[in-house]
Coordinates of N, CA and C and ligand atoms in Angstrom, one line a residue:
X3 N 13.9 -6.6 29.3 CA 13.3 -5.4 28.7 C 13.7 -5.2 27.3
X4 N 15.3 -5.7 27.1 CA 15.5 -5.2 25.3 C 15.0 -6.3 24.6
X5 N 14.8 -7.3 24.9 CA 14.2 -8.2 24.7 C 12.8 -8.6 23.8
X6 N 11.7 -7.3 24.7 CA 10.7 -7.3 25.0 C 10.6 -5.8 23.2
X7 N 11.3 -4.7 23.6 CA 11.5 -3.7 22.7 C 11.8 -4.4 21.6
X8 N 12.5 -5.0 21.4 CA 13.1 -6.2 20.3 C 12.0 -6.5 19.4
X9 N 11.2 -7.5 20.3 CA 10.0 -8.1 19.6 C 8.8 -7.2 19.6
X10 N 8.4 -5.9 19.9 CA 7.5 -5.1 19.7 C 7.8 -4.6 18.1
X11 N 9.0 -4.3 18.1 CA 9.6 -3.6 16.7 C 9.7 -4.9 15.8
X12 N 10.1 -6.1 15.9 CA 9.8 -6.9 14.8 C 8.3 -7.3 14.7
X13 N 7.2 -6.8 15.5 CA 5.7 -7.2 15.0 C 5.2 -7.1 13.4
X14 N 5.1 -8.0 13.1 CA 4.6 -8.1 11.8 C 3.0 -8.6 11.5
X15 N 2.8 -7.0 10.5 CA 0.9 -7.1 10.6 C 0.6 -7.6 9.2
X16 N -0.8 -8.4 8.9 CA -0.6 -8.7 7.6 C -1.5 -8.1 6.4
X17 N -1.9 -6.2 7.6 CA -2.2 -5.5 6.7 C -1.4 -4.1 7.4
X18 N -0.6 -3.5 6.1 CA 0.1 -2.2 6.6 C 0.3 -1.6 5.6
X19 N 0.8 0.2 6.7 CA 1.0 1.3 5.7 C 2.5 1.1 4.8
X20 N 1.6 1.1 3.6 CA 3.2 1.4 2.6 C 3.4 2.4 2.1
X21 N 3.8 3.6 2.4 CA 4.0 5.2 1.9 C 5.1 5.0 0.8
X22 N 4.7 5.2 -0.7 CA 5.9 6.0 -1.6 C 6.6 6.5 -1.6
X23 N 7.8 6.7 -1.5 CA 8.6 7.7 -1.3 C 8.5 9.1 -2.1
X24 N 8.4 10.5 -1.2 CA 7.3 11.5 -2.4 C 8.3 11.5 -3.5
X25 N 9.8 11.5 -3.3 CA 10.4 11.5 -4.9 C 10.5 11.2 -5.9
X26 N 9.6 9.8 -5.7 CA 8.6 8.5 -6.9 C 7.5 8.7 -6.3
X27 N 6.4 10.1 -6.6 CA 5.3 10.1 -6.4 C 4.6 9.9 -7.9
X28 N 3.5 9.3 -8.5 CA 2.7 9.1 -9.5 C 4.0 8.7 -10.5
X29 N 4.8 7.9 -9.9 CA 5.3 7.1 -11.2 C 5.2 5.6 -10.6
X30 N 4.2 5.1 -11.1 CA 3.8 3.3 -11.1 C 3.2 2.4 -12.4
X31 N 3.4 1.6 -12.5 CA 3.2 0.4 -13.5 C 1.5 1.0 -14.2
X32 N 0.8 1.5 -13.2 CA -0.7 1.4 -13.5 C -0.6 3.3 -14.3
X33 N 0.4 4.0 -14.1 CA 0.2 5.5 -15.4 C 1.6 4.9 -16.4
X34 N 1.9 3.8 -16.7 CA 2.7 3.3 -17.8 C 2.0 2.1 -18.6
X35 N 0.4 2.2 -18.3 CA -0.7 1.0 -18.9 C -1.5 1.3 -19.5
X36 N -1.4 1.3 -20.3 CA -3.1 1.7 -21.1 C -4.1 0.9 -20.2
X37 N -5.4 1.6 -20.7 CA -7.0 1.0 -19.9 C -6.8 0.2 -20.5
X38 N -6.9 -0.7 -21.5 CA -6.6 -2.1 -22.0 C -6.4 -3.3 -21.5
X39 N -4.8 -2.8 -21.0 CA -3.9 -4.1 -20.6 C -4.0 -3.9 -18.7
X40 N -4.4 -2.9 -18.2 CA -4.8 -2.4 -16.9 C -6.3 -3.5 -16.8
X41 N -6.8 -3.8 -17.5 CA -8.1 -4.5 -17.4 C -7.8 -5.9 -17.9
X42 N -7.1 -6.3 -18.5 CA -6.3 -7.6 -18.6 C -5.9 -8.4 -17.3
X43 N -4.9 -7.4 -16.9 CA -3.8 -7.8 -16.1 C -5.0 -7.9 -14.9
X44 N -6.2 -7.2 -14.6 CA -7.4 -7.3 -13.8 C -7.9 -8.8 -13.4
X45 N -8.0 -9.1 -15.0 CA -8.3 -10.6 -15.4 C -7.7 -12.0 -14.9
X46 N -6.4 -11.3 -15.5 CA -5.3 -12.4 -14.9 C -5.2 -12.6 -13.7
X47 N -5.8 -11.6 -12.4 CA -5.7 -11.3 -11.2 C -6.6 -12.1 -10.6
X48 N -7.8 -11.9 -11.2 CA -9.0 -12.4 -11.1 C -8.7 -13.9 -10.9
X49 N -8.5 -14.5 -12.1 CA -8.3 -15.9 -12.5 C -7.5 -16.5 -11.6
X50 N -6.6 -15.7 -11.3 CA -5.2 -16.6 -10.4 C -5.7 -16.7 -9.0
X51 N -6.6 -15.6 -8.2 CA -6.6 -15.7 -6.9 C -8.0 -15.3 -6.5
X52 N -9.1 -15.6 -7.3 CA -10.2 -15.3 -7.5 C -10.9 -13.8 -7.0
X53 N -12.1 -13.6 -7.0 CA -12.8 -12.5 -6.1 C -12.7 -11.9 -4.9
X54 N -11.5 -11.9 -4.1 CA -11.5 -11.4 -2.5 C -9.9 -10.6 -2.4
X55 N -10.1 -10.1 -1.6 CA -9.4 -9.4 -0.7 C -7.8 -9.6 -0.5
X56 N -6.8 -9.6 -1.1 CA -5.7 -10.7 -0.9 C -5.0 -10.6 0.4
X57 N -5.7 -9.2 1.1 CA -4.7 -9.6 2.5 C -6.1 -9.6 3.8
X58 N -7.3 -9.1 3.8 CA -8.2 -9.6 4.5 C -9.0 -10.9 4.0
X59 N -9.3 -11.2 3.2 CA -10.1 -12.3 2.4 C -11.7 -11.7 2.0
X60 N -11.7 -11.1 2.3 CA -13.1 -9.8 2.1 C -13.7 -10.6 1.0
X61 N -14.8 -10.8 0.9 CA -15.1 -11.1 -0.3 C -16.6 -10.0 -1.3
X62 N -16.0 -9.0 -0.4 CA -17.2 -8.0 -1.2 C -16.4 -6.9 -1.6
X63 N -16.8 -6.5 -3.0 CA -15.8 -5.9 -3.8 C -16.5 -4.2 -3.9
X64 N -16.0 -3.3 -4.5 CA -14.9 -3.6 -5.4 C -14.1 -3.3 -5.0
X65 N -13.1 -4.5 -6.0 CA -11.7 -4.9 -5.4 C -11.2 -3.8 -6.5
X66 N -9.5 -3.4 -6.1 CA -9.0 -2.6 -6.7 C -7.5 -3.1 -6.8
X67 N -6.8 -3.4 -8.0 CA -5.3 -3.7 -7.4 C -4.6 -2.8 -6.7
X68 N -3.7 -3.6 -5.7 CA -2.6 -2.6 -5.3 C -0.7 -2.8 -5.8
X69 N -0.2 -2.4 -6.4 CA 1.2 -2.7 -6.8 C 1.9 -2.8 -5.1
X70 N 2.7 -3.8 -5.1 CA 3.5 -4.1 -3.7 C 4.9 -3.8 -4.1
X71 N 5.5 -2.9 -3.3 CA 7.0 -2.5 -3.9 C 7.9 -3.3 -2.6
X72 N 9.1 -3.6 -3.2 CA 10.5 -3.5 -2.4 C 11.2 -2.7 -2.3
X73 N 11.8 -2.2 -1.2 CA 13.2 -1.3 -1.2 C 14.1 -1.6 -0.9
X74 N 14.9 -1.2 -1.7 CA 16.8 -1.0 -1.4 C 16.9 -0.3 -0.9
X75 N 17.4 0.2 0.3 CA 17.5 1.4 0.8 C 19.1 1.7 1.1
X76 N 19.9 0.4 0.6 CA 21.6 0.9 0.3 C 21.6 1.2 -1.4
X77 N 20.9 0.9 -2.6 CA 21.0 1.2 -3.3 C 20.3 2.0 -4.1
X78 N 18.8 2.3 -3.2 CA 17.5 2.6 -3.6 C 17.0 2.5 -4.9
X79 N 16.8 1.6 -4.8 CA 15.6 0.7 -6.0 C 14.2 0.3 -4.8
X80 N 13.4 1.3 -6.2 CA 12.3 0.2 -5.7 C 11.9 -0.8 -6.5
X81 N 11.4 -2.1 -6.2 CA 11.2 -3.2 -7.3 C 9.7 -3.4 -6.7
X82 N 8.8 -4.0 -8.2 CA 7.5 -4.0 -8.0 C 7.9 -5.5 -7.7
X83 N 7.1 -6.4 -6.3 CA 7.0 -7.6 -6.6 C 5.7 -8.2 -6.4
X84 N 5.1 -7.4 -6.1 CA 3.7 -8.3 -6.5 C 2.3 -7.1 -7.1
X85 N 1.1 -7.8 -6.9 CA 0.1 -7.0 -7.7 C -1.2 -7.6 -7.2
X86 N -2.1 -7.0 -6.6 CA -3.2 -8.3 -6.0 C -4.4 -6.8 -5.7
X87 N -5.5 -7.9 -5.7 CA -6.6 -7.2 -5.1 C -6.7 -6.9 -4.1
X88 N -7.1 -5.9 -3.6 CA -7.5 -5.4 -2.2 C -8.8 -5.0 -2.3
X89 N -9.4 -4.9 -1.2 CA -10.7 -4.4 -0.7 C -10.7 -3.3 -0.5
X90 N -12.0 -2.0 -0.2 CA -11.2 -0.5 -0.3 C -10.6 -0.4 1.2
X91 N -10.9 -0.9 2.3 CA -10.4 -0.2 3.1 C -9.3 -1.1 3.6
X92 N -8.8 -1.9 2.8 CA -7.4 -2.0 3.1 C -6.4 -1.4 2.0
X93 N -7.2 -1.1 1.2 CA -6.3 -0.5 -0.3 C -6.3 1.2 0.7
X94 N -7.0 1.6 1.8 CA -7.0 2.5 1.9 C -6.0 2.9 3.0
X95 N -5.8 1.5 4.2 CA -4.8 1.6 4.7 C -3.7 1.5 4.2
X96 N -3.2 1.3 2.6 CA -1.9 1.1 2.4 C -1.4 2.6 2.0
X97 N -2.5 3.2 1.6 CA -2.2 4.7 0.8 C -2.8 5.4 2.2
X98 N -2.4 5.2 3.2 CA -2.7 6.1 4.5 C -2.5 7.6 4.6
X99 N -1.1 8.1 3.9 CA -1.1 9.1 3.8 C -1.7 10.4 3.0
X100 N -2.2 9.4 2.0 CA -3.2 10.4 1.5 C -4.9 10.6 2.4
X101 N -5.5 9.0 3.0 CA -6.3 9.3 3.3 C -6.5 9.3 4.7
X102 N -6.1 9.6 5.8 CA -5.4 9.9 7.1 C -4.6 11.0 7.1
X103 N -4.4 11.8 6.4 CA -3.5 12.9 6.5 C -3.4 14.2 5.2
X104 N -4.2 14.0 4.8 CA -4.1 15.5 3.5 C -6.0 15.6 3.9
X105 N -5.9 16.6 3.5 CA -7.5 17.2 4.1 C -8.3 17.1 2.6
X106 N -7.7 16.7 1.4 CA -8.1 16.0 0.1 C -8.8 14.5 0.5
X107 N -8.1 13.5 1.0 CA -8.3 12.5 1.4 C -9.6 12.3 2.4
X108 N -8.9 13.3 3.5 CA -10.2 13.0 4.1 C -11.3 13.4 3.9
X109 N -11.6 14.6 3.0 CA -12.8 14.9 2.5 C -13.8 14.1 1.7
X110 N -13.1 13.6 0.4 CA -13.2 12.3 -0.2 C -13.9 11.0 1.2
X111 N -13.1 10.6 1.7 CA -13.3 9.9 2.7 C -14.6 10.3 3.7
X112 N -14.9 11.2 4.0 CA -16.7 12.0 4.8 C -17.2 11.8 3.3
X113 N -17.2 11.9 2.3 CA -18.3 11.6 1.5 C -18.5 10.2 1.1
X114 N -17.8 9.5 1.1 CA -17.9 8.1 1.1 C -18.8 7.6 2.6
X115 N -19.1 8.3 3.4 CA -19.6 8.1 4.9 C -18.7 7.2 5.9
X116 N -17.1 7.7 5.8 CA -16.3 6.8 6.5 C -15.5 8.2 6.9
X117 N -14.5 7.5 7.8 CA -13.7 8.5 8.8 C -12.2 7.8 9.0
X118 N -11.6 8.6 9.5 CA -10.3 7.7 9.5 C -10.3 7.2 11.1
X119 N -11.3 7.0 11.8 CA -11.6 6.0 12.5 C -12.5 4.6 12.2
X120 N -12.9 4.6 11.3 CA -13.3 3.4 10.4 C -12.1 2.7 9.9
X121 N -11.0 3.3 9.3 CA -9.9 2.6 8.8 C -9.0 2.2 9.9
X122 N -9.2 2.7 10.8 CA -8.2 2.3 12.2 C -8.7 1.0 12.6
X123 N -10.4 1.0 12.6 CA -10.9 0.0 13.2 C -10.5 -1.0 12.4
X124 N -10.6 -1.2 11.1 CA -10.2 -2.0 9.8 C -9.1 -3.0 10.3
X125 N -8.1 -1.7 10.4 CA -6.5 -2.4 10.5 C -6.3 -2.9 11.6
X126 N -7.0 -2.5 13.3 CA -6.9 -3.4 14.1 C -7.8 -4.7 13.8
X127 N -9.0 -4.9 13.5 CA -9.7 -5.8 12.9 C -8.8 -7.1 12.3
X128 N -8.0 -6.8 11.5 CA -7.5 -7.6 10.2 C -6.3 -8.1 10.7
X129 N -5.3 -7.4 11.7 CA -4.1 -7.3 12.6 C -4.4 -7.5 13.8
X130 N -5.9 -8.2 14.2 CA -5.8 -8.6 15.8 C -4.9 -7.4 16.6
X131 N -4.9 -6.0 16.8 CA -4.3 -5.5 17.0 C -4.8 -4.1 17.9
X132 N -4.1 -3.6 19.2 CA -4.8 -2.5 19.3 C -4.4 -1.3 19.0
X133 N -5.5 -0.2 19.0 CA -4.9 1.2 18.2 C -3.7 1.6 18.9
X134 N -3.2 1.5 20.5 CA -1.6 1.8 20.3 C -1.0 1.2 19.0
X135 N -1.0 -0.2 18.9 CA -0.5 -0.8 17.6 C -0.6 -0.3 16.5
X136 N -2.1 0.3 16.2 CA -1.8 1.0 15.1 C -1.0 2.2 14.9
X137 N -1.3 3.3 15.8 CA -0.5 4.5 16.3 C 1.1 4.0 15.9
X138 N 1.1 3.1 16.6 CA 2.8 3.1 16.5 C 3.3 3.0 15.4
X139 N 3.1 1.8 14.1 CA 2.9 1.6 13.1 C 2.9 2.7 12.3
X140 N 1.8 3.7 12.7 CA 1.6 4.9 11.7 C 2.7 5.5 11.7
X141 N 3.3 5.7 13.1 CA 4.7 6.7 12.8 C 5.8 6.0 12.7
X142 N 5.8 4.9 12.7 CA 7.0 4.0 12.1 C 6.9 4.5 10.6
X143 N 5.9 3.6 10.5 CA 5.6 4.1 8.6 C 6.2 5.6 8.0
X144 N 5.8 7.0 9.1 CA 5.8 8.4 8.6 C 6.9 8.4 8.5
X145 N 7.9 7.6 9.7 CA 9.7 8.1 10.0 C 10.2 7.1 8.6
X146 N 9.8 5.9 8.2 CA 10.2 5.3 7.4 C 10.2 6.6 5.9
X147 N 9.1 7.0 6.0 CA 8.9 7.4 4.4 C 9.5 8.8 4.6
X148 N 10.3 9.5 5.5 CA 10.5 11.0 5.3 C 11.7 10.3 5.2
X149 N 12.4 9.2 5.6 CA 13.9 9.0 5.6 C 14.4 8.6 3.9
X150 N 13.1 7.7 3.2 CA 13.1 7.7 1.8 C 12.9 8.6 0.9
X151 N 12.5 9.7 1.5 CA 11.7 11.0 0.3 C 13.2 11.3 0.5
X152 N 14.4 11.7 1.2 CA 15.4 12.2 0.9 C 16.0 11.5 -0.5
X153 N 15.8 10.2 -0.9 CA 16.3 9.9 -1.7 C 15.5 10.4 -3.3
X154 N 16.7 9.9 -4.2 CA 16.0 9.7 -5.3 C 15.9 7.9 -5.9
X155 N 14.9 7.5 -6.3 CA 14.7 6.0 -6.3 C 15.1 5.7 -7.6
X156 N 15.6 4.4 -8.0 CA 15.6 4.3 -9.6 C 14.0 3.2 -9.2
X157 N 13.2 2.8 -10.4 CA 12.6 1.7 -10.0 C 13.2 0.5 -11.2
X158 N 12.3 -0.7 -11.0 CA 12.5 -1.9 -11.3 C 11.1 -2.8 -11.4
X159 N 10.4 -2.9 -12.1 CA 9.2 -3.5 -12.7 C 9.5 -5.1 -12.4
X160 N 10.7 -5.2 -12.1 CA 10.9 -6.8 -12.4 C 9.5 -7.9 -13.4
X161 N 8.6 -8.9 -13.0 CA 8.3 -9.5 -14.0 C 7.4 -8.8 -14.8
X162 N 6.5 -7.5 -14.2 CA 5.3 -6.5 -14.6 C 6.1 -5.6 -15.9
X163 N 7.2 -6.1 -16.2 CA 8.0 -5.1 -17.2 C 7.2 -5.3 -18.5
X164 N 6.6 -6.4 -18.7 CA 5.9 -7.1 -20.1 C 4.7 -6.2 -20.4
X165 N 4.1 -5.5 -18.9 CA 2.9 -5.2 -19.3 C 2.9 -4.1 -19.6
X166 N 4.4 -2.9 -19.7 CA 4.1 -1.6 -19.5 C 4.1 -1.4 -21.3
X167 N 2.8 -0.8 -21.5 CA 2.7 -0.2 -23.3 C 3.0 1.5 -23.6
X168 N 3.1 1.8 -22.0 CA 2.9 3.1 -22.3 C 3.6 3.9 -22.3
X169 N 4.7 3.5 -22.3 CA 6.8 4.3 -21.5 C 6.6 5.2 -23.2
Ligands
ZN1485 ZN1 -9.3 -6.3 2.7
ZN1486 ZN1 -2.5 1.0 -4.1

């Protein structure tokens, strides 16, 4: 049986929620860019991994980057390490808590003609997975990110440092 608990908790999906920690809320790489180099770095995205989806393979756009962070959570750093296109409704399950849970989000979201049963379907879709799995997931994710908001984060741009014009 611990066995079994073991490997439920190490499931790994290869689309999920990544909540911000609220104490680093609206400070990312993309409000330290000018429209400029934000449309550049679009380019370079483009070029390297062409027109799709980087974690469904979607190939109907529009794509939108999403910044991919790391945490330290003994020393709390977050570090940016990657940067890739997403499709909207996985760009949507990564920012779940805005659109799954603030009544902002979801409103936005009925006007677009989607629900946050559309996005559930998404993430089992893409995750071979069923909505227990997503359920579970979701509040893994909520307990992860209330246990981070206690902190304060330093961050770390690591190679994206080149592109920021706007500090
Ligand atoms: Zn996608
Ligand atoms: Zn994003």
């Amino acid at each position: 049986m611990s066995v079994l608990i073991h490997f439920v908790k190490k499931q790994k999906f290869k689309l999920t929620i990544e909540l911000v920690p609220a104490t680093i809320w609206f400070s990312s790489l993309y409000r330290l860019m000018s429209e400029k180099s934000w449309r550049k770095l679009k380019e370079d995205v483009y070029k390297k991994e062409g027109r799709k989806c980087w974690i469904c393979g979607s190939t109907k756009g529009p794509f939108e980057l999403h910044e991919f962070w790391e945490y330290d959570d003994k020393k709390h750093v977050q570090k940016l390490i990657g940067i890739h296109h997403l499709c909207r409704l996985c760009h949507m399950i990564k920012h779940f808590g805005l659109w799954g849970h603030t009544s902002k989000g979801k409103e936005k979201l009925r006007k677009m003609g989607l629900s946050r049963e559309d996005l559930i379907n998404h993430f089992c879709k893409v995750n071979n997975c069923s909505r227990e799995d997503f359920l579970r997931h979701e509040k893994e994710a909520f307990e992860l990110w209330r246990k981070r908001s206690l902190f304060k984060w330093k961050q770390d741009f690591g190679k994206y440092e080149k592109y920021i014009d706007m500090k």
